[in-house]
mmCIF file of C-alpha atoms in Angstrom:
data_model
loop_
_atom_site.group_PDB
_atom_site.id
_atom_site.type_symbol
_atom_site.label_atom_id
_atom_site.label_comp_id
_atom_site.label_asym_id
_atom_site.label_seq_id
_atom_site.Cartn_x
_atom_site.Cartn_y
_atom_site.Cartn_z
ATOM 1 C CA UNK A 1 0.000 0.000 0.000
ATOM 2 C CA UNK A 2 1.184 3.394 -1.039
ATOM 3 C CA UNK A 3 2.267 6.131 1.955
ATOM 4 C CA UNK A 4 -0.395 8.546 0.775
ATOM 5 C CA UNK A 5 -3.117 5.511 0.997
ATOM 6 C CA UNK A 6 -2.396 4.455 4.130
ATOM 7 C CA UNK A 7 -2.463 8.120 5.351
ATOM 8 C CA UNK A 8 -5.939 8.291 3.977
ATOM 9 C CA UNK A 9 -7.256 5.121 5.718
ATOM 10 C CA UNK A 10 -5.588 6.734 8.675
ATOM 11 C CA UNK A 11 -7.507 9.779 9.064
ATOM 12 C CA UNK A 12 -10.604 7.812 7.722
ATOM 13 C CA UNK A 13 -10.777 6.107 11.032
ATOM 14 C CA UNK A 14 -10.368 9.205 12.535
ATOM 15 C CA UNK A 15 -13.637 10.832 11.051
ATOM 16 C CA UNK A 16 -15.838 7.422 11.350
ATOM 17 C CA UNK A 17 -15.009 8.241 15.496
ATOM 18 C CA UNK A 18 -18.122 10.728 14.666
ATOM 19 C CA UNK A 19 -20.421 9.021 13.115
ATOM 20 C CA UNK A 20 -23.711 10.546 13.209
ATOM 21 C CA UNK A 21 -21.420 13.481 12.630
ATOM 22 C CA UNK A 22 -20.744 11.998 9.275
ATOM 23 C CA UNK A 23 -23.833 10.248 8.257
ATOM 24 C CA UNK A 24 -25.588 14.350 8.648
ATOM 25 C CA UNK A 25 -22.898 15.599 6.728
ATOM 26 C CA UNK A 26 -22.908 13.222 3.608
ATOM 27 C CA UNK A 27 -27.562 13.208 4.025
ATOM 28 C CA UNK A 28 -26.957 16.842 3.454
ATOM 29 C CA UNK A 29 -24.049 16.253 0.861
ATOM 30 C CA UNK A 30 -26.596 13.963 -1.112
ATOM 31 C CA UNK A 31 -29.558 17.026 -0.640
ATOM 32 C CA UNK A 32 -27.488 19.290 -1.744
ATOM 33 C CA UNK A 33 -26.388 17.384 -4.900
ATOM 34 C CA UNK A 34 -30.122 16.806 -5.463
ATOM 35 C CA UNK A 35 -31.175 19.657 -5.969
ATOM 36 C CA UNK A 36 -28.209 21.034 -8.170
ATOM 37 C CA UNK A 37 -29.926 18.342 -10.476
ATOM 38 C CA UNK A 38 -33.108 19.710 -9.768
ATOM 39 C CA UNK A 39 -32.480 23.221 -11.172
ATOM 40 C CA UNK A 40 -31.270 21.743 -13.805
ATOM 41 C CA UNK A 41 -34.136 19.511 -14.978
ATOM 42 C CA UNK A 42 -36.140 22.838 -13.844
ATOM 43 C CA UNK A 43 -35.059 24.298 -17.131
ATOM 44 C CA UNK A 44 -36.668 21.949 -19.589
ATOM 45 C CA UNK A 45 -40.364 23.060 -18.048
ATOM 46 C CA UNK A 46 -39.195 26.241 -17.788
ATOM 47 C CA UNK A 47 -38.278 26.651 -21.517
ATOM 48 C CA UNK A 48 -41.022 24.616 -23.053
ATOM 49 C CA UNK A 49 -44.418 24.889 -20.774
ATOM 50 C CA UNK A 50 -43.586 28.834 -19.915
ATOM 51 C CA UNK A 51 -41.912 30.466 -22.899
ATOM 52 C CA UNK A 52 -43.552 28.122 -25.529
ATOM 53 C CA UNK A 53 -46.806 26.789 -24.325
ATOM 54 C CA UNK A 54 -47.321 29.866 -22.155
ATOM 55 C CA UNK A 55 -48.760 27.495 -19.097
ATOM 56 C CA UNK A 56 -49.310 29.683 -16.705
ATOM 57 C CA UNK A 57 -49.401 27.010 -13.877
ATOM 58 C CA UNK A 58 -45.440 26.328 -14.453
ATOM 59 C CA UNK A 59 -45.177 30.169 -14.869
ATOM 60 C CA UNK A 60 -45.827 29.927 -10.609
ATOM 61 C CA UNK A 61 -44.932 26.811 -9.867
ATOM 62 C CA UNK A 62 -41.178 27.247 -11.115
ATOM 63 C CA UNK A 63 -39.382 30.383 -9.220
ATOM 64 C CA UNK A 64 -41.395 28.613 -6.406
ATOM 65 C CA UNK A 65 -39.656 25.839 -6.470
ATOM 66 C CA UNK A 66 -35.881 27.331 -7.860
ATOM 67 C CA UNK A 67 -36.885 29.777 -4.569
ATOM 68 C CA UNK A 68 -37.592 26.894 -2.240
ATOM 69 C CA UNK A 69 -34.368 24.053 -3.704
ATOM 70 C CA UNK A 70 -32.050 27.355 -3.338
ATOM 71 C CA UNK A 71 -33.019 27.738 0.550
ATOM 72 C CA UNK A 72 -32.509 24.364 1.603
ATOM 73 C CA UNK A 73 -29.272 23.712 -0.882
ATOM 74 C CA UNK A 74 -27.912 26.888 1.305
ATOM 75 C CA UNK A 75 -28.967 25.122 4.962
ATOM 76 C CA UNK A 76 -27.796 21.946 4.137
ATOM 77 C CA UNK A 77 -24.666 23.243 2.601
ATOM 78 C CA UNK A 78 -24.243 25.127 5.601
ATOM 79 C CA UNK A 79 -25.069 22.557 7.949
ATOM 80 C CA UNK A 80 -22.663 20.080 5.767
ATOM 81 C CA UNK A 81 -19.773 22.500 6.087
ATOM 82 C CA UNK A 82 -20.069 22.938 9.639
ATOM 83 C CA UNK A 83 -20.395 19.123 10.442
ATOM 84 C CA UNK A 84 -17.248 18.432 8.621
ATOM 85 C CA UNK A 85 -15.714 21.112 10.290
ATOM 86 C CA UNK A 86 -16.553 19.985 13.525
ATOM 87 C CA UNK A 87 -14.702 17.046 13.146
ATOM 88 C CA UNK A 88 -11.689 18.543 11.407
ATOM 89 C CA UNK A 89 -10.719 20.878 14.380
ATOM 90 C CA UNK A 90 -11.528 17.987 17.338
ATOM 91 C CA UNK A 91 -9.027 15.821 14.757
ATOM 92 C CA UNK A 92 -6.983 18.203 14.447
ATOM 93 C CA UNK A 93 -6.681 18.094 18.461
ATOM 94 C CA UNK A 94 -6.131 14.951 18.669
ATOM 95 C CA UNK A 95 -3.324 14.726 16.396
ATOM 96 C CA UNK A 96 -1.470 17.643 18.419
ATOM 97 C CA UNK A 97 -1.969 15.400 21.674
ATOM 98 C CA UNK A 98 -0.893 12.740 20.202
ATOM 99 C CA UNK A 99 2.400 13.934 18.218
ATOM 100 C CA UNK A 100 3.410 16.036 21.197
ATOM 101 C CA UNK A 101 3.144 12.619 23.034
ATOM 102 C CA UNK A 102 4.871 10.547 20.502
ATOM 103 C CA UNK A 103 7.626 13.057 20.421
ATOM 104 C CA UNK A 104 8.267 14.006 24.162
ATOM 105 C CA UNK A 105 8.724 10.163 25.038
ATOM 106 C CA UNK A 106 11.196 9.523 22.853
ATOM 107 C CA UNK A 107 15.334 9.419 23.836
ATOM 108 C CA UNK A 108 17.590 12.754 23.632
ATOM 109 C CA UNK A 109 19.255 11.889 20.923
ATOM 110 C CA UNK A 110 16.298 12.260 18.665
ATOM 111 C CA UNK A 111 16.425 16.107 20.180
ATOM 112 C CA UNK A 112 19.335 16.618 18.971
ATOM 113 C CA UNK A 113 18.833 15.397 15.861
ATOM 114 C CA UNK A 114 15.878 17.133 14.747
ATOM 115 C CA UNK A 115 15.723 21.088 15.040
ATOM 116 C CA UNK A 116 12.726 22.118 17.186
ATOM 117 C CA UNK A 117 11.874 24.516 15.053
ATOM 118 C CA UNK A 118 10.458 21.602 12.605
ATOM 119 C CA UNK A 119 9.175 19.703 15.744
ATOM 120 C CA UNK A 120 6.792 22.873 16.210
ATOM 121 C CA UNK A 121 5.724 22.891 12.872
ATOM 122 C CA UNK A 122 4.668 19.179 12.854
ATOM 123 C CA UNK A 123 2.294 19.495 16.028
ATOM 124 C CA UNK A 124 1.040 22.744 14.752
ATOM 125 C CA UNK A 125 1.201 23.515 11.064
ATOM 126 C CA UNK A 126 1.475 19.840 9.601
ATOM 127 C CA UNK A 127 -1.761 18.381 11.670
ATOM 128 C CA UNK A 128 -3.889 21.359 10.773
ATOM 129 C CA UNK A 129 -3.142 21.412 6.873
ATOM 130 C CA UNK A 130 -3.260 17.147 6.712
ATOM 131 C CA UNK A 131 -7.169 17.505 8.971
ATOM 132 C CA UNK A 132 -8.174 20.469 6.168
ATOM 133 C CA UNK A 133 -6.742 18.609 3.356
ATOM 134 C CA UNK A 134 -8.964 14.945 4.323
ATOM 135 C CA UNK A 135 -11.930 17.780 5.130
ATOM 136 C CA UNK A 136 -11.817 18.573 1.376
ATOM 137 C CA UNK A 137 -11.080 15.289 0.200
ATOM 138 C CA UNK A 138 -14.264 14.045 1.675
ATOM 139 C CA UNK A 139 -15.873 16.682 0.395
ATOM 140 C CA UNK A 140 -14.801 16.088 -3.147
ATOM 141 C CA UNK A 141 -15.276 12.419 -3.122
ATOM 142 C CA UNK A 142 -18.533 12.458 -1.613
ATOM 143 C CA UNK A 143 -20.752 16.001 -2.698
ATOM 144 C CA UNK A 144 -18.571 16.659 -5.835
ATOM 145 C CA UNK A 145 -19.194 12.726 -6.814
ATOM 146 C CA UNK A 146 -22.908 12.956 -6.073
ATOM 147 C CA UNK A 147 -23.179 16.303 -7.976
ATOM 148 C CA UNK A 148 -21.866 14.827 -10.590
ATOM 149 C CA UNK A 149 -24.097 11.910 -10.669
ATOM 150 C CA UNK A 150 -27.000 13.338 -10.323
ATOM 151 C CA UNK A 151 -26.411 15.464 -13.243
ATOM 152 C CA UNK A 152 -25.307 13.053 -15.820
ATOM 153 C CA UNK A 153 -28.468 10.751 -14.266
ATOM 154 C CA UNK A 154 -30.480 14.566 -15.567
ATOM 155 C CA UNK A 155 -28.112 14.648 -18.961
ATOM 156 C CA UNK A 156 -28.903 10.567 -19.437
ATOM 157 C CA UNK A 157 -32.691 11.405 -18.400
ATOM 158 C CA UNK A 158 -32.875 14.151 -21.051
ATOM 159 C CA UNK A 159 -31.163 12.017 -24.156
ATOM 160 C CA UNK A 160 -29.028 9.351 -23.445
ATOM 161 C CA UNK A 161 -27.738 9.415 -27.016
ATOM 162 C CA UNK A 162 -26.642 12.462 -26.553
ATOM 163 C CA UNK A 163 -25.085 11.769 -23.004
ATOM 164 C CA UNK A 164 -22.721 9.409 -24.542
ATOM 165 C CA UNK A 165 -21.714 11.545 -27.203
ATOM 166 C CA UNK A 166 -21.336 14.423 -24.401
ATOM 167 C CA UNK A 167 -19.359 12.416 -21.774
ATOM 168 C CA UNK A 168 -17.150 10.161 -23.510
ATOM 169 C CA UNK A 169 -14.653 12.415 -23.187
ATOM 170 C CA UNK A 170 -15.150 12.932 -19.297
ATOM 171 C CA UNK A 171 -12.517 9.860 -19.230
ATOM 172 C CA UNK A 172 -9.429 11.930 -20.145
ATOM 173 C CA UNK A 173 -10.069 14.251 -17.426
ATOM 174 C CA UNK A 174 -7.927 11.262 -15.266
ATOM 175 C CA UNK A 175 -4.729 12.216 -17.170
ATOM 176 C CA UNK A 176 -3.998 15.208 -15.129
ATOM 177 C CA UNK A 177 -4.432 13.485 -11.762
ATOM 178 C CA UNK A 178 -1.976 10.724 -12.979
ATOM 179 C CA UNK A 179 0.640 13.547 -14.115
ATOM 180 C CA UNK A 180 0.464 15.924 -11.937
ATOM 181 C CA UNK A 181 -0.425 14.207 -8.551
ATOM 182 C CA UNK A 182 3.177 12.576 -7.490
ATOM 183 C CA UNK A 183 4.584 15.988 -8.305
ATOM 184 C CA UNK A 184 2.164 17.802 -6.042
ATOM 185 C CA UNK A 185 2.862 15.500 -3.910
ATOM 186 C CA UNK A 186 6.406 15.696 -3.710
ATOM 187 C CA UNK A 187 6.571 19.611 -3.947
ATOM 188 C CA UNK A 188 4.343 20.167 -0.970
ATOM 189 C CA UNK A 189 6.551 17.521 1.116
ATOM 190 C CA UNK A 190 9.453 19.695 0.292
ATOM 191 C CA UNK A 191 7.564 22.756 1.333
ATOM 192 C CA UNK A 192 6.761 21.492 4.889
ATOM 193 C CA UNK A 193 10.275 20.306 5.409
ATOM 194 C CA UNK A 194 11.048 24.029 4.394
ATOM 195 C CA UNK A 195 8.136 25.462 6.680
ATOM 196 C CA UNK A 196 9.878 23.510 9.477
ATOM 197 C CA UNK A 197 13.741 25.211 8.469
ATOM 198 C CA UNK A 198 12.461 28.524 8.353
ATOM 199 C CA UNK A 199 10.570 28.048 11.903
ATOM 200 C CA UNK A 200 14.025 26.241 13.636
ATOM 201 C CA UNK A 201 16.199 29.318 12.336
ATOM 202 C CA UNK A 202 13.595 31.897 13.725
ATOM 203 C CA UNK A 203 14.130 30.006 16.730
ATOM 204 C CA UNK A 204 17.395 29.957 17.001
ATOM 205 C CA UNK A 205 17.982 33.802 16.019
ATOM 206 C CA UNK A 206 15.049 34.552 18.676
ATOM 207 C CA UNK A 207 16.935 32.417 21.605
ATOM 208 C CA UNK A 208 20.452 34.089 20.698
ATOM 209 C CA UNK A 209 19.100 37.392 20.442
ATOM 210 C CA UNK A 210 21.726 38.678 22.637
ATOM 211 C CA UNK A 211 24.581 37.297 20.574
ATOM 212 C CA UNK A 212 22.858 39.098 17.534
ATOM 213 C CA UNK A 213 23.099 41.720 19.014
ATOM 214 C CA UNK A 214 26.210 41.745 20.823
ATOM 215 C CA UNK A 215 27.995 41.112 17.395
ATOM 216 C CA UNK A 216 25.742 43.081 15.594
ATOM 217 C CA UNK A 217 24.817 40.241 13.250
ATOM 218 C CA UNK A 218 21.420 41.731 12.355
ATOM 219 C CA UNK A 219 22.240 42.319 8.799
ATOM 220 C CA UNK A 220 23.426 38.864 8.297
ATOM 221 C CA UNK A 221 20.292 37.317 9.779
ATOM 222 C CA UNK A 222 18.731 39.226 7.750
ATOM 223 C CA UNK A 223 20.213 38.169 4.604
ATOM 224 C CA UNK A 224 19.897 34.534 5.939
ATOM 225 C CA UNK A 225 15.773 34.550 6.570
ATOM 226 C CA UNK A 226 14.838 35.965 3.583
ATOM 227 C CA UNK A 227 16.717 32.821 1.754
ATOM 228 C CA UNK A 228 14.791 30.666 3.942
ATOM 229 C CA UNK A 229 11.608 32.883 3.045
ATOM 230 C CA UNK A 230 12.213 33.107 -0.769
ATOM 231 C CA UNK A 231 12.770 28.722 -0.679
ATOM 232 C CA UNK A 232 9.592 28.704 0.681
ATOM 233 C CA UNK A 233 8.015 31.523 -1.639
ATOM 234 C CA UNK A 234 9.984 29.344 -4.563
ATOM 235 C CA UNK A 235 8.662 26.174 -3.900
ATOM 236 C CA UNK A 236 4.829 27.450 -3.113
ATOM 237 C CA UNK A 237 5.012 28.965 -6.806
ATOM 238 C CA UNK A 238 6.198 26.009 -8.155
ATOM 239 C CA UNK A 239 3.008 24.001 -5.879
ATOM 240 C CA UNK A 240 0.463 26.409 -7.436
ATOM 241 C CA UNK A 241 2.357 26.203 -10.959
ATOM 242 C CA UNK A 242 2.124 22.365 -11.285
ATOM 243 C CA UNK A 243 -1.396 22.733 -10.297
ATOM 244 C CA UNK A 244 -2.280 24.594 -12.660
ATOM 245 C CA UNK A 245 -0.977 23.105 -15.459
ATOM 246 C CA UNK A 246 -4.332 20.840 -15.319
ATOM 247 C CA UNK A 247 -6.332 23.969 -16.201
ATOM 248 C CA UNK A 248 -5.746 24.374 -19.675
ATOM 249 C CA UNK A 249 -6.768 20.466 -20.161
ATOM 250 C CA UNK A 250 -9.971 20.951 -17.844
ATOM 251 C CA UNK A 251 -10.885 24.111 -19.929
ATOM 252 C CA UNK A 252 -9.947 22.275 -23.563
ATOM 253 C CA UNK A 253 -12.017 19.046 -21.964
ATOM 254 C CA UNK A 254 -15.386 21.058 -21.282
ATOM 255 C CA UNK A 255 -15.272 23.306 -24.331
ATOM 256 C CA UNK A 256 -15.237 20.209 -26.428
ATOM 257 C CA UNK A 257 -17.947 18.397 -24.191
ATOM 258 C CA UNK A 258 -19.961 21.338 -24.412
ATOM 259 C CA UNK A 259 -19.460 21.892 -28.260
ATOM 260 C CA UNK A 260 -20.435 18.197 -28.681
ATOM 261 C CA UNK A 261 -23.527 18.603 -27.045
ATOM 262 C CA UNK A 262 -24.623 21.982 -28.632
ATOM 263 C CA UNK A 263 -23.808 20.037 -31.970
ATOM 264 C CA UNK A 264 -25.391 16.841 -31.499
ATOM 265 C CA UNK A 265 -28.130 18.472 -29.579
ATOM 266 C CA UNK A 266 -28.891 20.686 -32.445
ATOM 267 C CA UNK A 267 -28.831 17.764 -34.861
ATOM 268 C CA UNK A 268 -31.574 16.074 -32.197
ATOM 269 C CA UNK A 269 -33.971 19.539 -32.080
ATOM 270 C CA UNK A 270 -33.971 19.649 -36.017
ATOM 271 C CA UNK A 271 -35.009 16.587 -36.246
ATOM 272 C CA UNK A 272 -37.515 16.257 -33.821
ATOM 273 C CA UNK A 273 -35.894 14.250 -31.783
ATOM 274 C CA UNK A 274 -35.531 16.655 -28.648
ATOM 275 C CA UNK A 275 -37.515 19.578 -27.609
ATOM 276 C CA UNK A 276 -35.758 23.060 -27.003
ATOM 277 C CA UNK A 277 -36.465 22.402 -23.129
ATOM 278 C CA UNK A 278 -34.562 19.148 -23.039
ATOM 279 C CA UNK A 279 -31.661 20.548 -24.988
ATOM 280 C CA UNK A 280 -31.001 23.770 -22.423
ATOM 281 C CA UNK A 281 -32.009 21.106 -19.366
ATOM 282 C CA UNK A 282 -29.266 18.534 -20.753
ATOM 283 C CA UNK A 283 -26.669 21.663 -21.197
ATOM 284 C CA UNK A 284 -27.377 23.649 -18.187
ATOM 285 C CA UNK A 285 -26.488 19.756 -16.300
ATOM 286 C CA UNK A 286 -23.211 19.893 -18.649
ATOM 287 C CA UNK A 287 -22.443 23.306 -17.611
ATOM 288 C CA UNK A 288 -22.846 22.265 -13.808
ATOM 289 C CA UNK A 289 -21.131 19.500 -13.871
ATOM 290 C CA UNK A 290 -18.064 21.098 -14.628
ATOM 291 C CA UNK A 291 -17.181 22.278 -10.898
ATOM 292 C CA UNK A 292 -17.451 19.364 -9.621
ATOM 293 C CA UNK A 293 -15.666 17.076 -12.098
ATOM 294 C CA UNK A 294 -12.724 19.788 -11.696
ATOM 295 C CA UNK A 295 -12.575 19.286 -8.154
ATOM 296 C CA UNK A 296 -12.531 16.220 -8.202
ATOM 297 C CA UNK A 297 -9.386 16.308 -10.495
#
């Protein structure tokens, strides 16, 4: 088993230590994803009983109901975000207790060894980005994942011909995430092992702050920090850079999806073969699902 898996099973068992915690966070996850697929089946009535059969019953019924998904997408959103949360920050405790323990039993030596500086940044810094990190992660596997379902169920509902022609591409959007992943991954090790550095020396030049002084070593302190600082500024860049290199092949990936559909879908309303309503329902779900199929990249 890979590191990175068996940190994720790790932290799994972690969150599943609040359950009920978890099963109202991923009820509301699933809401919420409903009725993003909702509003978008919304526009097929909206297009062909109220702007072309001029029913005045969906006329009402419609903002009603756009009104009414809206407020409880919002609450449960809310409610989702707040559970997860929740759990993050009593993990994140948990981890500090229990790396402060782990360290302050073990022998001298390892004191030595190890600059404090980057001992402070592991029970502080490194617990409360890895908790944040599996707080998204859930978030993408579970909402982003349902989102998406639900909308290609709405895409599939509308014209399943022309959900295959629309998503076969969706498939390639897994190239990025084997490219670019181990390199993320590797960067952002570097740049907490850096984080720690730059916290030991601050350390060190705060505890000897007499010496500094008393030589009158300010300047060269100086000079040394901000080469700790522009590491770390250098390898952040290079984090964000890397990361968004999979933009371009998102953006290229959805334009084409999106001119597939608008082509084929045009092909389907000349022909009879689709109403105008079912083409802007099936596009509007295209549209949508492009957040969350990002995120989850």
């Amino acid at each position: 088993m890979s590191e990175s898996k068996e940190h994720f099973i790790r932290i799994s068992k972690l969150f599943l230590n609040f359950k009920l915690r978890m099963f109202v966070a991923i009820l509301c996850m699933i809401i919420a994803a409903l009725c993003t697929g909702f509003h978008a089946w919304l526009v097929k009535p909206a297009l062909d009983n109220v702007l072309i059969n001029a029913d005045r019953f969906y006329l009402y019924f419609i903002p009603i109901a756009i009104l009414i998904t809206g407020i409880i997408k919002g609450l449960v959103t809310y409610i989702q975000i707040t559970s997860l949360q929740f759990m993050s920050h009593r993990i994140i405790e948990k981890l500090r207790r229990d790396v402060f323990k782990n360290i302050i039993n073990v022998h001298y030596g390892f004191f030595v060894k190890n600059k404090i500086g980057s001992l402070i940044t592991r029970i502080t810094t490194d617990t409360y980005y890895l908790s944040g990190a599996m707080a998204n992660t859930y978030t993408a596997l579970i909402k982003d994942s349902l989102t998406l379902t639900v909308l290609i169920g709405n895409m599939f509902y509308q014209n399943w011909k022309l959900a295959f022609i629309s998503i076969v591409v969706f498939p390639l959007a897994l190239i990025p995430v084997r490219v670019l992943g181990k390199k993320i991954r590797n960067i952002t090790k570097n740049l907490q092992h850096q984080i720690g550095n730059l916290a030991s020396n601050l350390e060190e030049i705060f505890k000897g702050i007499k010496n500094v002084k008393s030589f009158n070593a300010e300047q060269f302190e100086i000079s040394r920090i901000n080469k700790e600082i522009a590491t770390a500024r250098e390898l952040n860049f290079k984090q964000e850079k890397v990361t968004a290199r999979s933009r371009p092949f998102t953006e290229t990936l959805g334009s084409l999806a999106a001119g597939l559909a608008i082509f084929g879908g045009g092909v389907f309303v000349i022909n009879d073969n689709m109403t105008a309503g079912e083409l802007m329902s099936f596009l509007v779900s295209l549209m949508l699902a492009y957040a969350p199929l990002k995120n989850l990249i």
